[in-house]
CSV table of C-alpha atoms in Angstrom, one decimal:
chain,number,residue,atom,x,y,z
V,23,UNK,CA,-32.1,-11.6,-45.6
V,24,UNK,CA,-30.7,-15.1,-46.6
V,25,UNK,CA,-31.7,-14.3,-50.2
V,26,UNK,CA,-29.7,-11.1,-50.3
V,27,UNK,CA,-26.6,-12.9,-48.9
V,28,UNK,CA,-26.9,-15.6,-51.6
V,29,UNK,CA,-27.3,-12.9,-54.3
V,30,UNK,CA,-24.2,-11.1,-53.0
V,31,UNK,CA,-22.2,-14.3,-52.9
V,32,UNK,CA,-23.3,-15.2,-56.4
V,33,UNK,CA,-22.4,-11.7,-57.7
V,34,UNK,CA,-19.0,-12.0,-55.9
V,35,UNK,CA,-18.3,-15.3,-57.6
V,36,UNK,CA,-19.2,-14.0,-61.0
V,37,UNK,CA,-17.0,-11.0,-60.4
V,38,UNK,CA,-14.1,-13.2,-59.3
V,39,UNK,CA,-14.7,-15.3,-62.5
V,40,UNK,CA,-14.8,-12.1,-64.7
V,41,UNK,CA,-11.6,-10.8,-63.0
V,42,UNK,CA,-9.9,-14.2,-63.6
V,43,UNK,CA,-11.1,-14.1,-67.3
V,44,UNK,CA,-9.8,-10.5,-67.8
V,45,UNK,CA,-6.4,-11.5,-66.4
V,46,UNK,CA,-6.3,-14.4,-68.8
V,47,UNK,CA,-7.4,-12.1,-71.6
V,48,UNK,CA,-4.7,-9.6,-70.8
V,49,UNK,CA,-2.1,-12.4,-70.8
V,50,UNK,CA,-3.4,-13.7,-74.1
V,51,UNK,CA,-3.2,-10.2,-75.5
V,52,UNK,CA,0.4,-9.8,-74.3
V,53,UNK,CA,1.3,-13.2,-75.7
V,54,UNK,CA,-0.4,-12.3,-79.1
V,55,UNK,CA,1.6,-9.2,-79.2
V,56,UNK,CA,4.8,-11.1,-78.6
V,57,UNK,CA,3.8,-13.6,-81.3
V,58,UNK,CA,2.9,-10.8,-83.8
V,59,UNK,CA,6.2,-9.1,-83.0
V,60,UNK,CA,8.0,-12.4,-83.7
V,61,UNK,CA,6.2,-12.9,-87.0
V,62,UNK,CA,7.0,-9.4,-88.0
V,63,UNK,CA,10.6,-10.0,-87.4
V,64,UNK,CA,10.5,-13.3,-89.3
V,65,UNK,CA,8.7,-11.4,-92.2
V,66,UNK,CA,11.4,-8.7,-92.1
V,67,UNK,CA,14.2,-11.3,-92.2
V,68,UNK,CA,12.4,-13.0,-95.0
V,69,UNK,CA,12.2,-9.7,-97.0
V,70,UNK,CA,16.0,-9.2,-96.3
V,71,UNK,CA,16.8,-12.7,-97.5
V,72,UNK,CA,14.6,-12.1,-100.6
V,73,UNK,CA,16.6,-9.0,-101.2
V,74,UNK,CA,19.9,-10.8,-100.8
V,75,UNK,CA,18.7,-13.6,-103.1
V,76,UNK,CA,17.8,-11.0,-105.7
V,77,UNK,CA,21.2,-9.5,-105.5
V,78,UNK,CA,23.2,-12.7,-105.3
V,79,UNK,CA,21.3,-15.6,-106.7
V,80,UNK,CA,19.4,-13.9,-109.5
V,81,UNK,CA,22.6,-12.6,-111.2
V,82,UNK,CA,23.9,-16.1,-110.9
V,83,UNK,CA,20.8,-17.6,-112.3
V,84,UNK,CA,21.0,-15.1,-115.2
V,85,UNK,CA,24.7,-15.9,-115.6
V,86,UNK,CA,24.0,-19.6,-115.6
V,87,UNK,CA,21.5,-19.1,-118.4
V,88,UNK,CA,24.1,-17.2,-120.4
V,89,UNK,CA,26.7,-19.9,-119.5
V,90,UNK,CA,24.4,-22.6,-120.8
V,91,UNK,CA,24.0,-20.8,-124.0
V,92,UNK,CA,27.7,-20.2,-124.3
V,93,UNK,CA,28.3,-23.9,-123.5
V,94,UNK,CA,26.0,-24.8,-126.3
V,95,UNK,CA,27.8,-22.4,-128.6
V,96,UNK,CA,31.2,-23.6,-127.4
V,97,UNK,CA,30.1,-27.2,-128.3
V,98,UNK,CA,29.2,-26.1,-131.8
V,99,UNK,CA,32.3,-24.1,-132.0
V,100,UNK,CA,34.5,-27.1,-131.0
V,101,UNK,CA,32.9,-29.2,-133.7
V,102,UNK,CA,33.6,-26.4,-136.2
V,103,UNK,CA,37.1,-26.1,-134.9
V,104,UNK,CA,37.7,-29.8,-135.3
V,105,UNK,CA,36.7,-29.6,-138.9
V,106,UNK,CA,38.4,-26.3,-139.4
V,107,UNK,CA,41.8,-27.5,-138.0
V,108,UNK,CA,41.9,-30.3,-140.4
V,109,UNK,CA,41.6,-28.0,-143.2
V,110,UNK,CA,43.3,-24.9,-141.7
V,111,UNK,CA,46.5,-26.8,-140.6
V,112,UNK,CA,46.5,-28.7,-143.9
V,113,UNK,CA,45.9,-25.5,-145.8
V,114,UNK,CA,48.9,-23.7,-144.2
V,115,UNK,CA,51.1,-26.7,-145.2
V,116,UNK,CA,49.6,-26.8,-148.7
V,117,UNK,CA,50.0,-23.1,-149.3
V,118,UNK,CA,53.6,-23.2,-148.3
V,119,UNK,CA,54.2,-26.2,-150.6
V,120,UNK,CA,52.6,-24.5,-153.5
V,121,UNK,CA,54.6,-21.3,-153.0
V,122,UNK,CA,57.9,-23.1,-152.5
V,123,UNK,CA,57.3,-26.3,-154.6
V,124,UNK,CA,59.0,-27.1,-157.8
V,125,UNK,CA,56.4,-28.6,-160.2
V,126,UNK,CA,59.2,-29.8,-162.4
V,127,UNK,CA,60.7,-32.2,-159.9
V,128,UNK,CA,57.5,-33.0,-157.9
V,129,UNK,CA,54.6,-32.7,-160.3
V,130,UNK,CA,52.3,-35.2,-158.7
V,131,UNK,CA,52.6,-34.0,-155.2
V,132,UNK,CA,52.3,-30.4,-156.5
V,133,UNK,CA,48.9,-31.3,-158.2
V,134,UNK,CA,47.8,-33.1,-155.1
V,135,UNK,CA,48.4,-30.0,-153.0
V,136,UNK,CA,46.5,-28.0,-155.5
V,137,UNK,CA,43.5,-30.4,-155.2
V,138,UNK,CA,43.8,-30.2,-151.4
V,139,UNK,CA,43.7,-26.4,-151.5
V,140,UNK,CA,40.6,-26.5,-153.7
V,141,UNK,CA,38.8,-28.7,-151.1
V,142,UNK,CA,39.8,-26.4,-148.4
V,143,UNK,CA,38.3,-23.5,-150.3
V,144,UNK,CA,35.0,-25.3,-150.7
V,145,UNK,CA,34.9,-26.0,-146.9
V,146,UNK,CA,35.8,-22.4,-145.9
V,147,UNK,CA,33.2,-21.0,-148.3
V,148,UNK,CA,30.4,-22.5,-146.2
V,149,UNK,CA,31.6,-20.6,-143.2
V,150,UNK,CA,31.2,-16.8,-143.6
V,151,UNK,CA,33.5,-16.1,-140.7
V,152,UNK,CA,36.4,-17.5,-142.7
V,153,UNK,CA,35.9,-15.2,-145.6
V,154,UNK,CA,39.4,-13.7,-145.3
V,155,UNK,CA,41.0,-17.2,-145.2
V,156,UNK,CA,39.1,-18.1,-148.4
V,157,UNK,CA,40.3,-14.9,-150.2
V,158,UNK,CA,44.0,-15.8,-149.2
V,159,UNK,CA,43.7,-19.3,-150.4
V,160,UNK,CA,42.2,-18.2,-153.7
V,161,UNK,CA,45.0,-15.8,-154.2
V,162,UNK,CA,47.4,-18.6,-153.6
V,163,UNK,CA,45.5,-20.8,-156.1
V,164,UNK,CA,45.4,-18.0,-158.7
V,165,UNK,CA,48.9,-16.7,-158.4
V,166,UNK,CA,50.7,-20.1,-157.8
V,167,UNK,CA,53.9,-20.6,-159.8
V,168,UNK,CA,52.1,-22.8,-162.4
V,169,UNK,CA,48.5,-21.9,-162.0
V,170,UNK,CA,48.1,-18.1,-162.3
V,171,UNK,CA,45.3,-18.6,-164.8
V,172,UNK,CA,43.7,-21.9,-165.7
V,173,UNK,CA,44.2,-21.3,-169.4
V,174,UNK,CA,47.9,-20.9,-168.8
V,175,UNK,CA,48.3,-24.1,-166.8
V,176,UNK,CA,48.9,-26.7,-169.6
V,177,UNK,CA,51.2,-24.3,-171.5
V,178,UNK,CA,53.1,-23.5,-168.2
V,179,UNK,CA,53.5,-27.2,-167.3
V,180,UNK,CA,54.5,-28.0,-170.9
V,181,UNK,CA,57.3,-25.3,-170.6
V,182,UNK,CA,58.5,-26.9,-167.3
V,183,UNK,CA,58.5,-30.3,-168.8
V,184,UNK,CA,60.5,-29.0,-171.8
V,185,UNK,CA,63.2,-27.5,-169.5
V,186,UNK,CA,63.3,-30.8,-167.6
V,187,UNK,CA,63.7,-32.7,-170.8
V,188,UNK,CA,66.6,-30.4,-171.9
V,189,UNK,CA,68.3,-31.1,-168.6
V,190,UNK,CA,67.9,-34.8,-169.0
V,191,UNK,CA,69.2,-34.6,-172.6
V,192,UNK,CA,72.3,-32.6,-171.6
V,193,UNK,CA,73.1,-35.0,-168.7
V,194,UNK,CA,72.4,-38.1,-170.8
V,195,UNK,CA,74.6,-36.7,-173.6
V,196,UNK,CA,77.6,-36.1,-171.2
V,197,UNK,CA,77.2,-39.7,-169.9
V,198,UNK,CA,77.0,-41.2,-173.3
V,199,UNK,CA,80.1,-39.3,-174.5
V,200,UNK,CA,82.1,-40.5,-171.6
V,201,UNK,CA,81.2,-44.1,-172.3
V,202,UNK,CA,82.0,-43.6,-176.0
V,203,UNK,CA,85.4,-42.2,-175.2
V,204,UNK,CA,86.2,-45.2,-173.1
V,205,UNK,CA,85.1,-47.6,-175.8
V,206,UNK,CA,87.0,-45.7,-178.5
V,207,UNK,CA,90.3,-45.8,-176.6
V,208,UNK,CA,90.2,-49.6,-176.7
V,209,UNK,CA,88.8,-49.8,-180.4
V,210,UNK,CA,90.9,-47.1,-182.0
V,211,UNK,CA,94.4,-46.9,-180.7
V,212,UNK,CA,95.4,-44.1,-183.2
V,213,UNK,CA,94.8,-40.8,-181.4
V,214,UNK,CA,94.2,-38.7,-184.6
V,215,UNK,CA,91.8,-41.3,-186.1
V,216,UNK,CA,90.0,-41.6,-182.8
V,217,UNK,CA,89.6,-37.8,-182.6
V,218,UNK,CA,88.2,-37.7,-186.2
V,219,UNK,CA,85.7,-40.4,-185.5
V,220,UNK,CA,84.6,-38.9,-182.2
V,221,UNK,CA,84.0,-35.5,-183.8
V,222,UNK,CA,81.8,-37.2,-186.5
V,223,UNK,CA,80.0,-39.2,-183.7
V,224,UNK,CA,79.4,-36.2,-181.5
V,225,UNK,CA,78.3,-33.6,-184.1
V,226,UNK,CA,74.7,-34.6,-184.7
V,227,UNK,CA,73.6,-35.3,-181.2
V,228,UNK,CA,75.3,-32.3,-179.8
V,229,UNK,CA,73.8,-30.1,-182.4
V,230,UNK,CA,70.4,-31.5,-181.7
V,231,UNK,CA,70.6,-31.1,-177.9
V,232,UNK,CA,71.8,-27.5,-178.4
V,233,UNK,CA,69.2,-26.6,-180.9
V,234,UNK,CA,66.3,-28.1,-178.7
V,235,UNK,CA,67.6,-26.3,-175.7
V,236,UNK,CA,67.8,-22.9,-177.6
V,237,UNK,CA,64.2,-23.3,-178.7
V,238,UNK,CA,63.0,-23.8,-175.0
V,239,UNK,CA,65.1,-21.0,-173.7
V,240,UNK,CA,63.9,-18.6,-176.4
V,241,UNK,CA,60.3,-19.6,-176.8
V,242,UNK,CA,59.2,-20.5,-173.2
V,243,UNK,CA,58.4,-17.9,-170.6
V,244,UNK,CA,58.6,-19.9,-167.4
V,245,UNK,CA,60.7,-17.8,-165.0
V,246,UNK,CA,64.1,-18.2,-163.6
V,247,UNK,CA,63.6,-21.0,-161.1
V,248,UNK,CA,63.2,-23.9,-163.5
V,249,UNK,CA,66.1,-22.6,-165.6
V,250,UNK,CA,68.6,-22.5,-162.8
V,251,UNK,CA,69.3,-26.3,-162.6
V,252,UNK,CA,69.9,-26.3,-166.4
V,253,UNK,CA,72.2,-23.3,-166.2
V,254,UNK,CA,74.0,-25.0,-163.2
V,255,UNK,CA,74.6,-28.2,-165.3
V,256,UNK,CA,75.8,-26.3,-168.4
V,257,UNK,CA,78.2,-24.1,-166.3
V,258,UNK,CA,79.6,-27.0,-164.4
V,259,UNK,CA,80.5,-28.6,-167.7
V,260,UNK,CA,81.2,-25.3,-169.6
V,261,UNK,CA,84.7,-26.2,-170.9
V,262,UNK,CA,83.6,-29.7,-171.9
V,263,UNK,CA,80.6,-28.5,-173.9
V,264,UNK,CA,82.7,-25.5,-175.4
V,265,UNK,CA,85.4,-27.8,-176.6
V,266,UNK,CA,82.9,-30.3,-178.1
V,267,UNK,CA,81.2,-27.6,-180.0
V,268,UNK,CA,84.3,-25.9,-181.2
V,269,UNK,CA,85.8,-29.2,-182.5
V,270,UNK,CA,82.5,-30.4,-184.0
V,271,UNK,CA,82.2,-30.9,-187.7
V,272,UNK,CA,79.0,-29.0,-187.9
V,273,UNK,CA,78.1,-25.4,-186.6
V,274,UNK,CA,77.1,-26.0,-183.0
V,275,UNK,CA,76.0,-22.8,-181.3
V,276,UNK,CA,76.8,-23.8,-177.7
V,277,UNK,CA,78.3,-20.4,-176.8
V,278,UNK,CA,75.3,-18.7,-178.2
V,279,UNK,CA,73.0,-21.0,-176.1
V,280,UNK,CA,74.9,-20.1,-172.9
V,281,UNK,CA,74.7,-16.4,-173.7
V,282,UNK,CA,71.0,-16.5,-174.4
V,283,UNK,CA,70.4,-18.6,-171.2
V,284,UNK,CA,72.4,-16.2,-169.1
V,285,UNK,CA,70.7,-13.1,-170.5
V,286,UNK,CA,67.3,-14.6,-170.1
V,287,UNK,CA,68.0,-15.4,-166.4
V,288,UNK,CA,69.4,-12.0,-165.9
V,289,UNK,CA,66.3,-10.4,-167.4
V,290,UNK,CA,64.1,-12.5,-165.0
V,291,UNK,CA,66.1,-11.2,-162.0
V,292,UNK,CA,65.5,-7.6,-163.2
V,293,UNK,CA,61.9,-8.3,-163.7
V,294,UNK,CA,61.4,-9.3,-160.1
V,295,UNK,CA,63.0,-6.1,-158.8
V,296,UNK,CA,61.0,-4.0,-161.4
V,297,UNK,CA,57.8,-5.8,-160.5
V,298,UNK,CA,58.3,-4.9,-156.8
V,299,UNK,CA,59.1,-1.3,-157.6
V,300,UNK,CA,56.3,-0.8,-160.1
V,301,UNK,CA,53.6,-2.9,-158.6
V,302,UNK,CA,50.2,-1.1,-158.9
V,303,UNK,CA,47.9,-3.9,-158.1
V,304,UNK,CA,45.3,-3.1,-155.3
V,305,UNK,CA,44.9,-6.4,-153.7
V,306,UNK,CA,45.6,-6.6,-149.9
V,307,UNK,CA,44.6,-9.5,-147.6
V,308,UNK,CA,41.4,-8.4,-145.9
V,309,UNK,CA,42.5,-9.7,-142.6
V,310,UNK,CA,46.1,-8.2,-142.7
V,311,UNK,CA,47.8,-11.5,-143.3
V,312,UNK,CA,51.0,-12.1,-145.3
V,313,UNK,CA,50.9,-10.8,-148.9
V,314,UNK,CA,51.4,-13.5,-151.5
V,315,UNK,CA,54.1,-11.3,-153.1
V,316,UNK,CA,56.0,-11.5,-149.9
V,317,UNK,CA,55.9,-15.3,-149.9
V,318,UNK,CA,56.9,-15.6,-153.5
V,319,UNK,CA,59.7,-13.1,-153.2
V,320,UNK,CA,61.2,-15.0,-150.3
V,321,UNK,CA,60.9,-18.2,-152.2
V,322,UNK,CA,62.7,-16.6,-155.1
V,323,UNK,CA,65.6,-15.5,-152.9
V,324,UNK,CA,65.8,-19.1,-151.4
V,325,UNK,CA,66.0,-20.6,-154.9
V,326,UNK,CA,68.8,-18.1,-155.8
V,327,UNK,CA,70.7,-19.1,-152.7
V,328,UNK,CA,70.5,-22.8,-153.5
V,329,UNK,CA,72.4,-21.9,-156.8
V,330,UNK,CA,74.5,-19.2,-155.4
V,331,UNK,CA,77.7,-19.9,-157.4
V,332,UNK,CA,75.9,-20.2,-160.7
V,333,UNK,CA,73.8,-17.2,-160.1
V,334,UNK,CA,76.8,-15.1,-159.1
V,335,UNK,CA,79.2,-16.1,-161.9
V,336,UNK,CA,76.8,-16.7,-164.8
V,337,UNK,CA,74.0,-14.2,-164.2
V,338,UNK,CA,74.9,-11.2,-161.9
V,339,UNK,CA,78.5,-11.0,-163.1
V,340,UNK,CA,77.2,-10.2,-166.7
V,341,UNK,CA,76.1,-6.8,-165.8
V,342,UNK,CA,78.5,-6.0,-162.9
V,343,UNK,CA,81.0,-3.2,-163.5
V,344,UNK,CA,84.6,-4.4,-164.0
V,345,UNK,CA,86.5,-4.9,-160.8
V,346,UNK,CA,83.5,-5.5,-158.7
V,347,UNK,CA,83.8,-8.0,-155.9
V,348,UNK,CA,81.7,-10.9,-157.1
V,349,UNK,CA,81.3,-12.3,-153.7
V,350,UNK,CA,79.0,-9.4,-152.8
V,351,UNK,CA,76.8,-9.5,-155.9
V,352,UNK,CA,74.3,-11.8,-154.5
V,353,UNK,CA,74.0,-10.1,-151.1
V,354,UNK,CA,73.7,-6.7,-152.9
V,355,UNK,CA,70.9,-8.1,-155.0
V,356,UNK,CA,69.1,-9.5,-152.0
V,357,UNK,CA,69.4,-6.1,-150.3
V,358,UNK,CA,67.9,-4.4,-153.3
V,359,UNK,CA,65.0,-6.9,-153.4
V,360,UNK,CA,64.3,-6.7,-149.7
V,361,UNK,CA,64.4,-3.0,-149.9
V,362,UNK,CA,62.0,-3.0,-152.9
V,363,UNK,CA,59.7,-5.5,-151.1
V,364,UNK,CA,59.6,-3.2,-148.0
V,365,UNK,CA,58.7,-0.2,-150.1
V,366,UNK,CA,55.9,-2.2,-151.9
V,367,UNK,CA,54.5,-3.4,-148.5
V,368,UNK,CA,54.3,0.2,-147.2
V,369,UNK,CA,52.5,1.1,-150.3
V,370,UNK,CA,50.1,-1.8,-149.9
V,371,UNK,CA,49.5,-0.8,-146.3
V,372,UNK,CA,48.3,2.6,-147.5
V,373,UNK,CA,45.5,0.9,-149.3
V,374,UNK,CA,43.8,-0.1,-146.1
V,375,UNK,CA,41.0,2.2,-144.8
V,376,UNK,CA,41.8,1.1,-141.3
V,377,UNK,CA,45.3,2.2,-140.2
V,378,UNK,CA,45.3,-0.3,-137.4
V,379,UNK,CA,44.6,-3.1,-139.9
V,380,UNK,CA,47.5,-1.7,-142.0
V,381,UNK,CA,49.8,-2.0,-139.0
V,382,UNK,CA,48.8,-5.6,-138.5
V,383,UNK,CA,49.5,-6.2,-142.3
V,384,UNK,CA,53.1,-4.9,-141.9
V,385,UNK,CA,53.5,-6.8,-138.6
V,386,UNK,CA,52.6,-10.1,-140.4
V,387,UNK,CA,54.8,-9.5,-143.3
V,388,UNK,CA,57.9,-8.3,-141.4
V,389,UNK,CA,57.5,-11.3,-139.1
V,390,UNK,CA,57.3,-13.6,-142.1
V,391,UNK,CA,60.4,-12.1,-143.6
V,392,UNK,CA,62.3,-12.4,-140.4
V,393,UNK,CA,61.3,-16.0,-139.8
V,394,UNK,CA,62.3,-17.0,-143.4
V,395,UNK,CA,65.6,-15.3,-143.1
V,396,UNK,CA,66.3,-17.0,-139.7
V,397,UNK,CA,65.4,-20.4,-141.2
V,398,UNK,CA,68.7,-22.2,-141.5
V,399,UNK,CA,67.3,-24.7,-144.0
V,400,UNK,CA,66.9,-21.9,-146.6
V,401,UNK,CA,70.4,-20.5,-146.0
V,402,UNK,CA,69.3,-17.0,-146.7
V,403,UNK,CA,70.7,-15.2,-143.6
V,404,UNK,CA,74.4,-16.0,-144.1
V,405,UNK,CA,74.3,-14.6,-147.7
V,406,UNK,CA,72.4,-11.4,-146.7
V,407,UNK,CA,74.5,-10.7,-143.6
V,408,UNK,CA,77.6,-10.4,-145.8
V,409,UNK,CA,76.1,-7.1,-146.9
V,410,UNK,CA,74.1,-6.2,-143.8
V,411,UNK,CA,74.9,-7.9,-140.6
V,412,UNK,CA,72.0,-6.2,-138.8
V,413,UNK,CA,69.3,-7.3,-141.2
V,414,UNK,CA,67.6,-9.6,-138.7
V,415,UNK,CA,67.7,-7.1,-135.9
V,416,UNK,CA,66.2,-4.5,-138.3
V,417,UNK,CA,63.1,-6.6,-139.0
V,418,UNK,CA,62.7,-7.4,-135.2
V,419,UNK,CA,62.7,-3.7,-134.6
V,420,UNK,CA,60.1,-3.2,-137.3
V,421,UNK,CA,58.0,-6.0,-135.7
V,422,UNK,CA,58.3,-4.2,-132.2
V,423,UNK,CA,57.5,-0.9,-133.7
V,424,UNK,CA,54.3,-2.3,-135.4
V,425,UNK,CA,53.3,-4.0,-132.1
V,426,UNK,CA,53.5,-0.7,-130.2
V,427,UNK,CA,51.7,1.1,-133.0
V,428,UNK,CA,48.9,-1.5,-132.8
V,429,UNK,CA,48.7,-1.2,-129.1
V,430,UNK,CA,47.9,2.5,-129.5
V,431,UNK,CA,44.5,1.4,-130.6
V,432,UNK,CA,43.8,0.4,-127.0
V,433,UNK,CA,44.9,3.8,-125.6
V,434,UNK,CA,41.2,5.1,-125.5
V,435,UNK,CA,40.0,2.3,-123.2
V,436,UNK,CA,43.2,2.6,-121.1
V,437,UNK,CA,42.4,6.2,-120.5
V,438,UNK,CA,38.7,5.5,-119.6
V,439,UNK,CA,40.0,3.1,-116.8
V,440,UNK,CA,42.5,5.7,-115.3
V,441,UNK,CA,39.8,7.2,-113.1
V,442,UNK,CA,39.1,3.8,-111.5
V,443,UNK,CA,41.1,4.5,-108.3
V,444,UNK,CA,39.0,7.6,-107.6
V,445,UNK,CA,35.6,5.8,-107.4
V,446,UNK,CA,35.5,5.1,-103.7
V,447,UNK,CA,31.8,4.8,-102.9
V,448,UNK,CA,30.6,6.8,-105.8
V,449,UNK,CA,28.1,4.4,-107.5
V,450,UNK,CA,27.3,6.8,-110.3
V,451,UNK,CA,30.9,7.2,-111.2
V,452,UNK,CA,31.6,3.4,-111.2
V,453,UNK,CA,28.5,2.9,-113.3
V,454,UNK,CA,29.5,5.4,-115.8
V,455,UNK,CA,33.0,4.1,-116.2
V,456,UNK,CA,31.8,0.5,-116.6
V,457,UNK,CA,29.2,1.5,-119.2
V,458,UNK,CA,31.8,3.5,-121.1
V,459,UNK,CA,34.3,0.6,-120.9
V,460,UNK,CA,31.9,-1.9,-122.2
V,461,UNK,CA,30.8,0.3,-125.1
V,462,UNK,CA,34.4,1.1,-126.2
V,463,UNK,CA,35.6,-2.5,-125.6
V,464,UNK,CA,32.8,-3.9,-127.8
V,465,UNK,CA,33.5,-1.4,-130.5
V,466,UNK,CA,37.1,-2.4,-130.7
V,467,UNK,CA,36.3,-6.0,-130.7
V,468,UNK,CA,33.8,-5.5,-133.5
V,469,UNK,CA,36.4,-3.5,-135.5
V,470,UNK,CA,39.2,-6.0,-135.1
V,471,UNK,CA,36.9,-9.1,-135.5
V,472,UNK,CA,38.6,-10.2,-138.8
V,473,UNK,CA,42.2,-9.1,-137.8
V,474,UNK,CA,44.7,-12.0,-138.2
V,475,UNK,CA,48.2,-12.4,-136.7
V,476,UNK,CA,49.4,-15.5,-138.4
V,477,UNK,CA,52.4,-16.4,-136.0
V,478,UNK,CA,51.1,-18.0,-132.8
V,479,UNK,CA,54.0,-16.7,-130.7
V,480,UNK,CA,53.5,-13.1,-132.0
V,481,UNK,CA,49.7,-13.4,-131.5
V,482,UNK,CA,50.2,-14.6,-127.9
V,483,UNK,CA,52.6,-11.7,-127.2
V,484,UNK,CA,50.3,-9.0,-128.5
V,485,UNK,CA,47.4,-10.5,-126.6
V,486,UNK,CA,49.5,-10.3,-123.4
V,487,UNK,CA,50.5,-6.8,-124.1
V,488,UNK,CA,46.8,-5.8,-124.5
V,489,UNK,CA,45.8,-7.6,-121.3
V,490,UNK,CA,48.6,-5.9,-119.4
V,491,UNK,CA,47.4,-2.4,-120.5
V,492,UNK,CA,43.8,-3.0,-119.4
V,493,UNK,CA,43.4,-5.7,-116.7
V,494,UNK,CA,44.9,-4.0,-113.7
V,495,UNK,CA,42.6,-1.0,-113.7
V,496,UNK,CA,39.6,-3.1,-115.0
V,497,UNK,CA,39.9,-5.5,-112.2
V,498,UNK,CA,39.7,-2.6,-109.7
V,499,UNK,CA,36.6,-1.4,-111.6
V,500,UNK,CA,35.1,-4.9,-111.4
V,501,UNK,CA,35.7,-5.1,-107.7
V,502,UNK,CA,34.2,-1.6,-107.2
V,503,UNK,CA,31.0,-2.6,-109.1
V,504,UNK,CA,30.6,-5.8,-107.2
V,505,UNK,CA,31.2,-4.1,-103.8
V,506,UNK,CA,28.7,-1.4,-104.5
V,507,UNK,CA,26.1,-4.0,-105.8
V,508,UNK,CA,25.8,-2.4,-109.3
V,509,UNK,CA,24.5,-4.2,-112.3
V,510,UNK,CA,22.2,-6.8,-110.5
V,511,UNK,CA,21.6,-8.4,-113.9
V,512,UNK,CA,25.4,-9.3,-114.1
V,513,UNK,CA,28.4,-7.6,-115.6
V,514,UNK,CA,29.1,-8.4,-119.2
V,515,UNK,CA,32.8,-8.8,-118.9
V,516,UNK,CA,33.7,-10.8,-115.8
V,517,UNK,CA,37.2,-12.0,-115.3
V,518,UNK,CA,36.6,-15.1,-117.4
V,519,UNK,CA,34.7,-13.4,-120.2
V,520,UNK,CA,37.3,-10.7,-120.4
V,521,UNK,CA,40.1,-13.2,-120.7
V,522,UNK,CA,38.1,-15.1,-123.4
V,523,UNK,CA,37.7,-11.9,-125.3
V,524,UNK,CA,41.4,-11.1,-125.2
V,525,UNK,CA,42.2,-14.7,-126.3
V,526,UNK,CA,39.8,-14.3,-129.2
V,527,UNK,CA,41.7,-11.4,-130.7
V,528,UNK,CA,43.0,-12.1,-134.2
V,529,UNK,CA,40.8,-15.1,-134.4
V,530,UNK,CA,37.5,-15.5,-136.4
V,531,UNK,CA,36.2,-17.7,-133.7
V,532,UNK,CA,33.5,-15.8,-131.9
V,533,UNK,CA,30.9,-16.9,-129.3
V,534,UNK,CA,27.6,-15.2,-129.8
């Protein structure tokens, strides 16, 4: 009996132990479930964070990689720009000096400018992006007033030197004759004898000077600009030279010289107008910059203005109808030349295959004309406004018209962005508009990559107008794409890259 009781107690103890173990096991199972649930929540949050990192950090990582590449390119670009600015700024000054310089008066500096331009051409030839600048510089070099062709340079410079020598001879002769007269008044009191001696003394040097000047005028083809100082000197002392020649013992053809000089200068003036009206050359600046003929024509007008009285009285008055108001002869000539220049520029613009580039070409040339006319140093505007008081406002209106015409090239992109305000939560629509915008924007940038607007103020104004047409709607599109988490790899044109693209318009500097 005692054994049975002991066995029952033993079983009861084991049963109690088993129950206690089961209770502990159930608690462990419950705790394990809680731990598992906690781990699952952590894993789920980790997945969510990975997703957020993929959306937020990965695009930034990709963008940082692109930025590092761009920074590298920018550094290279800055180094190139440093070198380019040294040549480009210098080239602009040199081209102006060549177009407006007078080799007769400043031969050394003129030749230095030619050498500087040649060095700039060598530099820019090593950079394919600056092909258009190189072409323009070559045109300036080839069509300069003294270097149109290398074989003509010595002959041309000889002609300029001959004209300069004639000017010096005529001036020296006048000075010597004045000294001789003063000496003879003291040496020969008798007026009639003094006059006879003076005629004999003057005849040979006067005949020599007139003959040499006639040879230069008749034989040298150097254009009107070098002849104007000589014509001015002779016309200022016309009565003096005429009386000396008339009273000379020998046959001195001074009146014939004056007539030949006036006729030749008049023919040069007519040639300028005819050249503008009949110009059939096919050259146009590949970047739409100022045409060399525009610069040379404005330089020609400035030279005429500097000798206005001489040009009016001794050149233009020759062919003017009797009774014409001579004060208006030069303004009328300027009006004819500017009209012919405008017609020539429109013909040149038609040579471009790209109508937008043709508009840029006209914009640059009209702006160059307007700036030159407004330059008080040249004195062109007062002379021209005597005939047309609205001439400057006319060119400003043409510039505005060309600007508006150019802006039409961006109408396609502007129309693409008009649907931006209807996107809402439509991811497909936002993605379609952005893809279309990037495609069209890239096409326009590629098309206009070599366009040039030479005036910084006009360039900045046009860039601002382009931005104003696009940015408002594009910024909304940009916000929508970011809000809808589109383009996880990053959007090509962020606010910064968009601004950079606009600022690079009309510049050959590009970041690849």
